[in-house]
Structure formats: structure tokens, C-alpha cells
XYZ file of C-alpha atoms in Angstrom:
143
model
C 101.658 81.643 72.470
C 105.077 80.304 73.479
C 105.395 77.120 75.968
C 105.893 77.526 79.144
C 109.380 76.261 80.403
C 109.846 74.929 83.309
C 113.114 74.612 84.265
C 112.791 71.618 87.442
C 110.696 68.917 88.487
C 109.831 70.937 91.397
C 108.254 74.012 88.958
C 106.690 71.733 87.024
C 104.875 70.387 90.123
C 104.483 73.615 91.458
C 102.847 74.983 87.791
C 100.304 71.512 88.317
C 99.123 72.244 92.017
C 98.596 76.210 91.353
C 96.475 74.714 87.819
C 94.476 72.702 90.428
C 93.523 75.923 92.946
C 93.390 77.917 89.956
C 90.970 75.486 87.922
C 93.544 76.224 84.787
C 93.041 74.046 81.704
C 95.710 75.481 80.009
C 98.484 75.999 82.734
C 96.755 72.358 83.897
C 98.007 71.037 80.240
C 101.120 72.587 79.703
C 102.725 70.710 82.824
C 101.903 67.548 80.762
C 104.109 66.100 78.110
C 103.182 65.708 74.512
C 103.406 62.421 74.322
C 100.602 60.412 73.157
C 101.331 57.497 76.055
C 100.727 59.717 79.696
C 98.967 58.370 82.085
C 96.531 60.071 84.523
C 94.425 58.318 87.131
C 92.683 60.476 89.478
C 91.461 59.410 92.690
C 88.844 55.905 92.090
C 89.080 56.674 88.305
C 89.983 54.349 85.331
C 93.489 54.816 83.554
C 93.075 57.974 81.469
C 95.897 57.525 78.628
C 97.271 60.460 76.241
C 96.912 64.252 75.649
C 93.256 64.627 74.644
C 92.270 62.402 76.931
C 93.627 63.786 80.055
C 92.699 67.023 79.068
C 89.213 66.108 78.444
C 89.280 64.661 82.657
C 90.451 68.020 83.734
C 87.874 69.766 81.969
C 85.107 67.451 83.669
C 86.790 68.220 86.997
C 87.543 72.249 86.514
C 83.645 72.991 85.435
C 83.025 71.805 89.041
C 85.856 74.808 90.361
C 89.289 75.256 91.741
C 90.494 71.650 93.431
C 92.049 73.049 97.009
C 94.847 70.840 96.951
C 98.510 71.265 98.412
C 101.257 68.671 98.243
C 102.856 67.881 101.950
C 105.399 65.504 102.823
C 107.181 65.262 99.549
C 109.558 62.315 99.023
C 111.482 62.423 95.884
C 114.366 60.552 94.033
C 115.619 62.242 90.607
C 117.936 61.538 88.427
C 119.858 63.518 85.406
C 116.362 62.709 83.110
C 113.800 61.470 85.749
C 112.031 62.318 88.867
C 109.544 61.111 90.939
C 107.353 62.470 93.324
C 105.374 60.736 96.185
C 103.409 62.758 98.162
C 100.475 63.610 100.234
C 98.076 66.408 98.739
C 96.042 67.977 101.414
C 92.299 69.060 99.984
C 90.666 71.034 102.304
C 86.743 71.961 101.297
C 83.484 73.620 103.376
C 80.682 70.736 103.139
C 77.220 71.409 104.711
C 79.032 69.525 107.731
C 81.886 72.353 108.020
C 85.460 71.964 106.887
C 86.702 68.871 105.771
C 90.062 67.666 104.888
C 91.046 64.427 102.611
C 94.269 63.221 102.527
C 95.609 61.591 99.067
C 98.385 59.700 98.645
C 99.712 60.807 95.186
C 102.953 59.980 93.047
C 103.625 62.110 90.127
C 106.332 61.293 86.805
C 108.110 63.803 85.396
C 110.110 64.060 82.482
C 112.697 66.197 81.248
C 112.295 67.078 77.815
C 113.633 69.786 75.066
C 110.667 72.121 76.386
C 111.733 71.977 80.594
C 110.231 69.227 82.785
C 107.346 68.070 82.070
C 104.811 65.486 83.939
C 104.168 61.769 82.338
C 102.456 60.633 84.896
C 100.277 61.462 88.161
C 98.460 58.159 90.097
C 96.267 59.915 93.106
C 94.774 57.557 95.505
C 91.325 57.546 97.120
C 91.258 59.910 99.561
C 91.172 59.500 103.214
C 89.586 61.780 106.256
C 92.666 61.297 108.169
C 96.429 62.058 107.363
C 97.843 58.440 106.769
C 100.584 56.815 108.201
C 104.280 56.792 106.611
C 106.319 53.293 107.808
C 109.844 54.168 107.396
C 111.842 51.547 107.405
C 115.066 52.137 110.111
C 118.178 52.319 108.138
C 120.684 49.116 108.603
C 124.244 50.650 107.716
C 125.681 53.188 110.283
C 127.917 55.436 108.421
């Protein structure tokens, strides 16, 4: 099977969150770079380095079913070959107490490769039951 090509960082990110929502390990790993220095930090977890180790963590996570995570409030910085996306993941789950929402502050880093855009780092903070505030500095220069 030919590798999937992600023409933009946004395409790679959409596939990442689709993989979470479907618990699709093959799609998830198609989004990641083949580089052995790739890094993943799940909420409250250790730093996981390398393709095989990251695959193993997602395999264990997906054994519990899909993750209903939706990216919101995206902030991004992009250059010709690198994109850094900072966002809130909204995770809606049903518990014995009823519907619950968790907010996870996440940073995803993408690099442009010969096979399109690929994720090289995913860092997710522990979730919060309320939407996290955003502190924005007011511009000091008027244009």
C-alpha cells in the first residue's frame, strides 16, 4: 500500500484527529514521520520516543476504544517546512455521572517531508474539566 500523502499540515492534523475518533492505528501511524527521533507525550504520561514506541502507546490506548477528541481554538505558526499548532482538544465522554467534557492543551509539530507533511511531536497536557483561559498580550504597536 502506498503511503498517504498529506499536502498541508492541516490535512495531517485532520487525519490525526480522525484516527483518534476511529481508533484507527494504521491511519494514526500514517500521520507520523518515520524518523526515530519523533516524540509523543500523552496527558500525564512519559516522553515516548521513536516510531515503534509511539505505535505501542497508541495501540494500548485504542484497545480501550476511540478517543472523541476535537481540535478547537487553533493557533499556528508555519514556515516553508515546519508548522507548530497549539490548540485545545475537547474530549466529550459519557460516564456513570453523565456526559463530561475534558479540555487538553496540546501542541503538534509538523515537518514537510518528501512524502508530504508528517507529525514529529505531539505534546498533550493533563485535561481540565473546564475550558482553559487564554492570556493574550495586547499589541503595543499600532499599524
